[in-house]
Short mmCIF file of C-alpha atoms and ligand atoms in Angstrom, two decimals:
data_model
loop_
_atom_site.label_atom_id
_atom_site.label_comp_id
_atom_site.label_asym_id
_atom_site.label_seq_id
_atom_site.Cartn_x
_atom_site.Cartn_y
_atom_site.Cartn_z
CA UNK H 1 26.03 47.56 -13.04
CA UNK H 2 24.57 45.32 -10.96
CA UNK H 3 25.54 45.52 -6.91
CA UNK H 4 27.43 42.53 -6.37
CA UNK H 5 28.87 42.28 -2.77
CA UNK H 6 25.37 43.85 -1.73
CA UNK H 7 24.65 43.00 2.02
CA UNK H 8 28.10 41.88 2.54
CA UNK H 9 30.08 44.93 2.92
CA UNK H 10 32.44 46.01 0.22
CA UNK H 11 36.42 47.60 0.04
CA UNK H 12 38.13 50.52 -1.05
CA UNK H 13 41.29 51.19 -2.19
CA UNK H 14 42.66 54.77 -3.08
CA UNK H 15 45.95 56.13 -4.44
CA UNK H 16 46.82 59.52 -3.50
CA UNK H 17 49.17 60.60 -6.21
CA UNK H 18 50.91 64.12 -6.78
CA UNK H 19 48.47 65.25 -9.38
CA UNK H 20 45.02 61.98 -9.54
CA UNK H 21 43.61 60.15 -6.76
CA UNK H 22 42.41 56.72 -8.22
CA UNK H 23 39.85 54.89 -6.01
CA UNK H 24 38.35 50.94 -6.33
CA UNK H 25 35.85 49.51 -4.69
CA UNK H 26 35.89 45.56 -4.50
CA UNK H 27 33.67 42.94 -2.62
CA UNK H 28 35.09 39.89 -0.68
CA UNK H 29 35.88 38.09 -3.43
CA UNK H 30 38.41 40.49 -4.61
CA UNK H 31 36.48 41.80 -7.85
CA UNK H 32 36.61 44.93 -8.83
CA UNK H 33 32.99 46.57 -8.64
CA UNK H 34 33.94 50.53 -9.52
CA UNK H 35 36.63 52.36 -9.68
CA UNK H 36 36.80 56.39 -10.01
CA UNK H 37 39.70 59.09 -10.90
CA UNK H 38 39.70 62.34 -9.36
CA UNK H 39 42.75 65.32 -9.01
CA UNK H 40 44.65 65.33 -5.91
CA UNK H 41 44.03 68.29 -3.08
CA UNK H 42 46.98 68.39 -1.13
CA UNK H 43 47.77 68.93 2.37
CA UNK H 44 45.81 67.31 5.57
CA UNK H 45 42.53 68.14 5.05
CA UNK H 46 42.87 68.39 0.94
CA UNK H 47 44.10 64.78 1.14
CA UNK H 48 41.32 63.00 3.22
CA UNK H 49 39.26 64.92 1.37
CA UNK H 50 40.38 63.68 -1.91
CA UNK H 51 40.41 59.89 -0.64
CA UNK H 52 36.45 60.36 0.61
CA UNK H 53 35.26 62.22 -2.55
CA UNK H 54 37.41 59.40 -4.73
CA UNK H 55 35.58 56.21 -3.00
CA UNK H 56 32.03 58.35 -3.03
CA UNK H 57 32.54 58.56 -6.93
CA UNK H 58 33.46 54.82 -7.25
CA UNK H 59 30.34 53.69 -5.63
CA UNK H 60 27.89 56.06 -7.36
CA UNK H 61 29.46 55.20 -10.56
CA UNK H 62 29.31 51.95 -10.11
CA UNK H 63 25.72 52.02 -8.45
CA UNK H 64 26.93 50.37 -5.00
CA UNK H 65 24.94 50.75 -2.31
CA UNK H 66 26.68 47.83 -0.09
CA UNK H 67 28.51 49.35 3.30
CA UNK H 68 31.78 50.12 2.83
CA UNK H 69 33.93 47.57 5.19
CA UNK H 70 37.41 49.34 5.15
CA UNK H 71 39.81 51.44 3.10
CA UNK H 72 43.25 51.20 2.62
CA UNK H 73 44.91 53.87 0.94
CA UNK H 74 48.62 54.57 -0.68
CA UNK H 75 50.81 57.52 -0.75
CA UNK H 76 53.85 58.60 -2.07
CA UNK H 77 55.94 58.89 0.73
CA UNK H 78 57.61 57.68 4.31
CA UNK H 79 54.68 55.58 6.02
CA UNK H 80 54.62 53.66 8.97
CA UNK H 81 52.21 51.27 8.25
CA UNK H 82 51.19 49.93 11.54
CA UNK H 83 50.33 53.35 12.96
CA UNK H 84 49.02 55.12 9.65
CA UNK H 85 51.03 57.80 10.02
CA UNK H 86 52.66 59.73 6.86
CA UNK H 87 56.21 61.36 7.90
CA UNK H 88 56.82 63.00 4.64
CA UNK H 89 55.27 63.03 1.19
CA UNK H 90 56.23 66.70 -0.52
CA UNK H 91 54.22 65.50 -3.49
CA UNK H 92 50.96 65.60 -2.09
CA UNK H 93 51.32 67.96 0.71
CA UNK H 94 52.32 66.25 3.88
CA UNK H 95 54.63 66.10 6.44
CA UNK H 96 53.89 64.19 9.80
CA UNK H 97 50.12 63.34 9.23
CA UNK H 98 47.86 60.74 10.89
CA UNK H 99 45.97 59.51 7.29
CA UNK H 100 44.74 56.56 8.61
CA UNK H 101 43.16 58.15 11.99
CA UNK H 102 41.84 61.46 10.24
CA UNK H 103 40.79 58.96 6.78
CA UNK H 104 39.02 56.67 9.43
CA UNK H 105 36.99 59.83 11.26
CA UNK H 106 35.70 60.95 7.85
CA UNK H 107 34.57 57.15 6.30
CA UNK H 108 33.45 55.71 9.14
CA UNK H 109 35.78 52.60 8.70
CA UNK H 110 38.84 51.55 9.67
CA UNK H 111 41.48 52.68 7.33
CA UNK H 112 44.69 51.70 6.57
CA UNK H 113 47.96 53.28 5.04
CA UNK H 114 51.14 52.42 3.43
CA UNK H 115 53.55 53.62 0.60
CA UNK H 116 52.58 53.58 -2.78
CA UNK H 117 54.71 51.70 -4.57
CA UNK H 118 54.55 48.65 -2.08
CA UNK H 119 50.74 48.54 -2.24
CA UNK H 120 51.24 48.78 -6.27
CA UNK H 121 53.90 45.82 -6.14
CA UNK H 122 50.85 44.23 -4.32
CA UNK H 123 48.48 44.48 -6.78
CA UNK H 124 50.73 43.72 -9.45
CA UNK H 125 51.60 40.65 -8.04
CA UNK H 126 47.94 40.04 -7.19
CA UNK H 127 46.93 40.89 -10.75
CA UNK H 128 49.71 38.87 -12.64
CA UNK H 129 49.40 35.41 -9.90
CA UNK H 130 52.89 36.62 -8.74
CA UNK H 131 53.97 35.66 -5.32
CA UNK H 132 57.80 36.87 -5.97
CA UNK H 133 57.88 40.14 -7.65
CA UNK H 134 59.69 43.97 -7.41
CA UNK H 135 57.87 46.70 -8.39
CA UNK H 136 60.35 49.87 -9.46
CA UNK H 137 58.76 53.17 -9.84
CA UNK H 138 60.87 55.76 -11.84
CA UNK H 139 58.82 58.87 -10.54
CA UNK H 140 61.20 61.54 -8.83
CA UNK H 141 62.83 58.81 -7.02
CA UNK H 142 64.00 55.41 -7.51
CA UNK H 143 60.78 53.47 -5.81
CA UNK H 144 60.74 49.93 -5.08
CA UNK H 145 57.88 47.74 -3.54
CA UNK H 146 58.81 43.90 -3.01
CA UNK H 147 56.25 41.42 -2.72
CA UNK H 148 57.99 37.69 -1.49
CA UNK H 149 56.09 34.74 -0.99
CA UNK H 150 52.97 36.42 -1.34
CA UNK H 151 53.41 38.91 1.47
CA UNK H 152 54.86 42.96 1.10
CA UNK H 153 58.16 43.16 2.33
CA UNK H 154 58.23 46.50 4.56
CA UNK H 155 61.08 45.63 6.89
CA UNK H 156 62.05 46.68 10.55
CA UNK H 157 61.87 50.61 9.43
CA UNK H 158 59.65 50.00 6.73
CA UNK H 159 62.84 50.93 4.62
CA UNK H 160 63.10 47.89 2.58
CA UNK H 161 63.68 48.94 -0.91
CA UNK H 162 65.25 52.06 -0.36
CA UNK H 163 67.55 51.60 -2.68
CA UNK H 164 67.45 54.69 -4.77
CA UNK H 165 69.57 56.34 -1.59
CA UNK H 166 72.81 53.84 -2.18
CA UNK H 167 75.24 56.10 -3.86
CA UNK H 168 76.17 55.92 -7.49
CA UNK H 169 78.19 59.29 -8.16
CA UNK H 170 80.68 60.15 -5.50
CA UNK H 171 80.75 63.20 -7.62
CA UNK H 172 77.20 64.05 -7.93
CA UNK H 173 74.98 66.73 -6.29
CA UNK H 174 73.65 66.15 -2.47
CA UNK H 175 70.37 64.37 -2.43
CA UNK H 176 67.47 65.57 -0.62
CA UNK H 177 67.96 62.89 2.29
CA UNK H 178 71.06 64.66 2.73
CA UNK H 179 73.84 62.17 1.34
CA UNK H 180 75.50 62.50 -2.13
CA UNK H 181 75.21 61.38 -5.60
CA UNK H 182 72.40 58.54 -4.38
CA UNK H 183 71.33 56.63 -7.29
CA UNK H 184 68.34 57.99 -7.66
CA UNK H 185 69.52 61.40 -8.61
CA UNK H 186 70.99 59.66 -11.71
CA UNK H 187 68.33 56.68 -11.97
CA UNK H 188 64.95 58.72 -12.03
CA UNK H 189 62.36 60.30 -13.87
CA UNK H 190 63.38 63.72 -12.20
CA UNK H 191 66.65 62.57 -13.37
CA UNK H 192 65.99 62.71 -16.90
CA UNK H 193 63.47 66.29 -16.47
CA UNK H 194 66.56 67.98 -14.91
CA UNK H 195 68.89 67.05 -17.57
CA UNK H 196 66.84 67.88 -20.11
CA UNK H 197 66.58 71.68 -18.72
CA UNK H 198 63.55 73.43 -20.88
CA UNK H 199 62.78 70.36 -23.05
CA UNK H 200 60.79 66.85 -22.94
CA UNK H 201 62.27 63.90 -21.87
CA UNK H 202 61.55 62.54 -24.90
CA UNK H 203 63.35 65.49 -27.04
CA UNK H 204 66.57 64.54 -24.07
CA UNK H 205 66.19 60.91 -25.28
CA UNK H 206 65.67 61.77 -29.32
CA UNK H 207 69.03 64.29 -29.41
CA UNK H 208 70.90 61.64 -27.43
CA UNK H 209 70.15 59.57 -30.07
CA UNK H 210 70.98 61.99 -32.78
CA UNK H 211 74.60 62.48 -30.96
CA UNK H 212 74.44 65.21 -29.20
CA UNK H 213 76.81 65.10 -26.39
CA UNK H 214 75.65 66.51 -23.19
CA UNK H 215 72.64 64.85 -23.81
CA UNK H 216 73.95 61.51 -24.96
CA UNK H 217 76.30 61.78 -21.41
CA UNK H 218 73.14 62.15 -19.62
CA UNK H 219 70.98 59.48 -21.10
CA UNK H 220 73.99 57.33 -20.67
CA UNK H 221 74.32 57.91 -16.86
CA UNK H 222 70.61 57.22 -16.32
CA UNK H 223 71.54 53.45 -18.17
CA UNK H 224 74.10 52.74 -16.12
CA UNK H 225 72.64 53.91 -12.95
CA UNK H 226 69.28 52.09 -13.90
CA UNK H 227 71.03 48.93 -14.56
CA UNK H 228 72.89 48.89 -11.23
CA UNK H 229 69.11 49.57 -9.70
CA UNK H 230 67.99 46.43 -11.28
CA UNK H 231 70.14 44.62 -10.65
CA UNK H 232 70.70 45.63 -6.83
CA UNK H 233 66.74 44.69 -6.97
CA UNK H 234 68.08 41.14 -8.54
CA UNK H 235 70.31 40.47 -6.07
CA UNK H 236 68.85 41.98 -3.05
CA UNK H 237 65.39 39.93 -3.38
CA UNK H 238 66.16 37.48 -6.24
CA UNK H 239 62.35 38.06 -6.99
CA UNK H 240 61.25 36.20 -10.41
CA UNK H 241 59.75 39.06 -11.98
CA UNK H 242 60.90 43.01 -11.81
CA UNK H 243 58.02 45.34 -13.01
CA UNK H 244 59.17 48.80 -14.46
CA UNK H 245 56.46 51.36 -14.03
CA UNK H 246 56.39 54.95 -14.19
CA UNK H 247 55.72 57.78 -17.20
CA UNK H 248 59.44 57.54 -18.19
CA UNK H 249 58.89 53.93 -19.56
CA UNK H 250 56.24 55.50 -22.22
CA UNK H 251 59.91 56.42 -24.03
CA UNK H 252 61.93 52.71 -22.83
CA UNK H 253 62.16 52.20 -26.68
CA UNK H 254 65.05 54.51 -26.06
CA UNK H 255 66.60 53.14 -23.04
CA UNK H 256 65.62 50.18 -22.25
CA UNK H 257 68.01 48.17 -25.00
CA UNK H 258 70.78 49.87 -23.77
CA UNK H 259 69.96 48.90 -20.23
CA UNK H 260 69.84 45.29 -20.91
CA UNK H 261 72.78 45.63 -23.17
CA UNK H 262 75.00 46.98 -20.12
CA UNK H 263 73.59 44.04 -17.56
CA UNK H 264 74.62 41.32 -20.46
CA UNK H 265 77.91 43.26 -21.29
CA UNK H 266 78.52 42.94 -17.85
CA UNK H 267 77.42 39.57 -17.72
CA UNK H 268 79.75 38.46 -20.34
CA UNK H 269 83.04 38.20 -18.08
CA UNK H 270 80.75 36.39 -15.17
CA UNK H 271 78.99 33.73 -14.90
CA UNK H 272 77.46 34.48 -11.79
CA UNK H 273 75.50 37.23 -12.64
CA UNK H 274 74.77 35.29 -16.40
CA UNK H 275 73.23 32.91 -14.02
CA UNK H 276 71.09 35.45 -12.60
CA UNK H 277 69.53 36.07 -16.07
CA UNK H 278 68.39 39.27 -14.87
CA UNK H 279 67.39 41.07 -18.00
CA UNK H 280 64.89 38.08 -18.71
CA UNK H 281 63.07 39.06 -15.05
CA UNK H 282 62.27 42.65 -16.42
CA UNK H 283 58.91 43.63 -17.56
CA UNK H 284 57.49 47.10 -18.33
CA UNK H 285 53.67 47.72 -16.61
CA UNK H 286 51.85 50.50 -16.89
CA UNK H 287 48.77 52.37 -14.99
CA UNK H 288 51.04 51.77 -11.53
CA UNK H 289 47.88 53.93 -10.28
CA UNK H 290 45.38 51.27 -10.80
CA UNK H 291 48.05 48.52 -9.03
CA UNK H 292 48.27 50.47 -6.14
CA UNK H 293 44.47 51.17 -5.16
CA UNK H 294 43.95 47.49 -6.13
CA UNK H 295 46.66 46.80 -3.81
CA UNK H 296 45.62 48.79 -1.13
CA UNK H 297 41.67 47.58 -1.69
CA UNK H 298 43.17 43.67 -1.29
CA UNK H 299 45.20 44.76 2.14
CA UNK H 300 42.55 45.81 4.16
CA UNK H 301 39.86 43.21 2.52
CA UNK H 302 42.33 40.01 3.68
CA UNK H 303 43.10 41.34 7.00
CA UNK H 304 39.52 42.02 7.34
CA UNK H 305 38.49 38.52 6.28
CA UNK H 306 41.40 36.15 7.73
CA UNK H 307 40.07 37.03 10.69
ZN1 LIG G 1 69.40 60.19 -1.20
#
């Protein structure tokens, strides 16, 4: 490949998920020059590590030799964005972490970080010529990243989205943020792997289907709890298109018509929400990866160039 971007300076992206850290590296126009895949080391050290050794394999791959500019970088977890700092992410190893200094010491550049699933709604949006769009991530948790007029919508706390803590089941088991039966105990992918016990999700999904019960109650709890997700999402941010991403959706065959048929049965008696015409906003994505390191690669190349 040839090194586009040379002399210019170029930008990195990385998204450190539980098990791959996915790195591109883009030049100023935004195109994607290289990209690389690695597995994730967790904890501190593991975790700069694996965001350094991701970006070096991008460029070599990809033959660039032009200095890297900045990095921005996603992870699954509570991020304050303006800081860097990561207050929790169990997936990857860390709780109460400066990413963006310790990133920033190893690279040489200034470094950036934010949640994953907002930096993935970013380059979603980016990707599809979006400027209104909601990104929901069924991973262990009910993850949302909103993109509105262009711009990621992180709020005062930088808990907009957090949704998948609203409760659902006044009945249901106490959620690791310590209230109970939050949606996203019923409205997840670690949802459907606990009610499947010893088998797939997939095997849950095909003996709903053949009728049997327990598994039939389950499948139909994750429905209804997905469909009040979506359409909380709806009418929270009234965003034109909501992207469903996550490995659960590699089985929505089995789901997803019975999620749209709950939002139109409920739709039937009320003409506001028919007005709403939620299900026709909803759109499956996959690679959610790829979105967020493009994401991440876009937020630190505009703030670098606006100014
Ligand atoms: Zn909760």
């Amino acid at each position: 490949m040839t090194d586009r971007g040379s002399g210019r300076g170029v930008y990195a992206g990385v998204d450190v998920g539980g098990t791959k850290t996915a790195a591109v590296v883009m030049n100023e126009e935004g195109e994607v020059l290289g990209r690389a895949r690695r597995p994730t080391r967790p904890g501190d050290s593991g975790v700069v590590e694996s965001v350094v050794a991701a970006i070096a394999d991008a460029r070599r791959l990809a033959g660039i030799t032009a200095p890297l500019r900045a990095a921005g970088v996603g992870v699954p977890g509570a991020v304050d964005p303006v800081r860097g700092f990561v207050g929790r992410a169990v997936n990857i190893g860390l709780d109460g972490f400066a990413l963006a200094d310790a990133a920033a010491a190893a690279l040489g550049v200034p470094v950036r970080v934010d949640n994953d699933v907002t930096l993935a709604a970013q380059g979603l949006a980016h990707r599809l010529g979006e400027t209104s769009l909601a990104l929901i991530n069924l991973g262990t948790g009910f993850g949302v990243g909103v993109v509105l007029d262009g711009a990621a919508l992180r709020g005062h706390r930088g808990a907009a989205g957090e949704i998948g803590h609203l409760p659902f089941d006044p009945r249901g088991s106490r959620c690791g943020c310590g209230l109970v039966g939050c949606l996203e105990l019923s409205a997840s992918g670690g949802a459907l792997a606990r009610a499947a016990g010893g088998r797939s999700v997939p095997r849950l999904f095909s003996d709903a289907a053949a009728g049997e019960a327990s598994s039939a109650t389950a499948v139909e709890a994750f429905c209804a709890a997905l469909a009040l997700g979506l359409r909380i999402v709806v009418q929270a941010y009234d965003v034109d298109t909501v992207a469903l991403g996550g490995g659960v959706f590699a089985s929505q065959a089995m789901f997803m018509p019975r999620v749209r048929a709950i939002i139109d049965d409920q739709a039937a008696s009320s003409s506001f929400l028919r007005d709403l015409r939620i299900t026709e906003r909803l759109r499956v994505v996959d690679d959610t990866s790829s979105s967020a390191a493009e994401g991440a690669a876009n937020w630190v190349r505009e703030s670098s160039t606006i100014t």
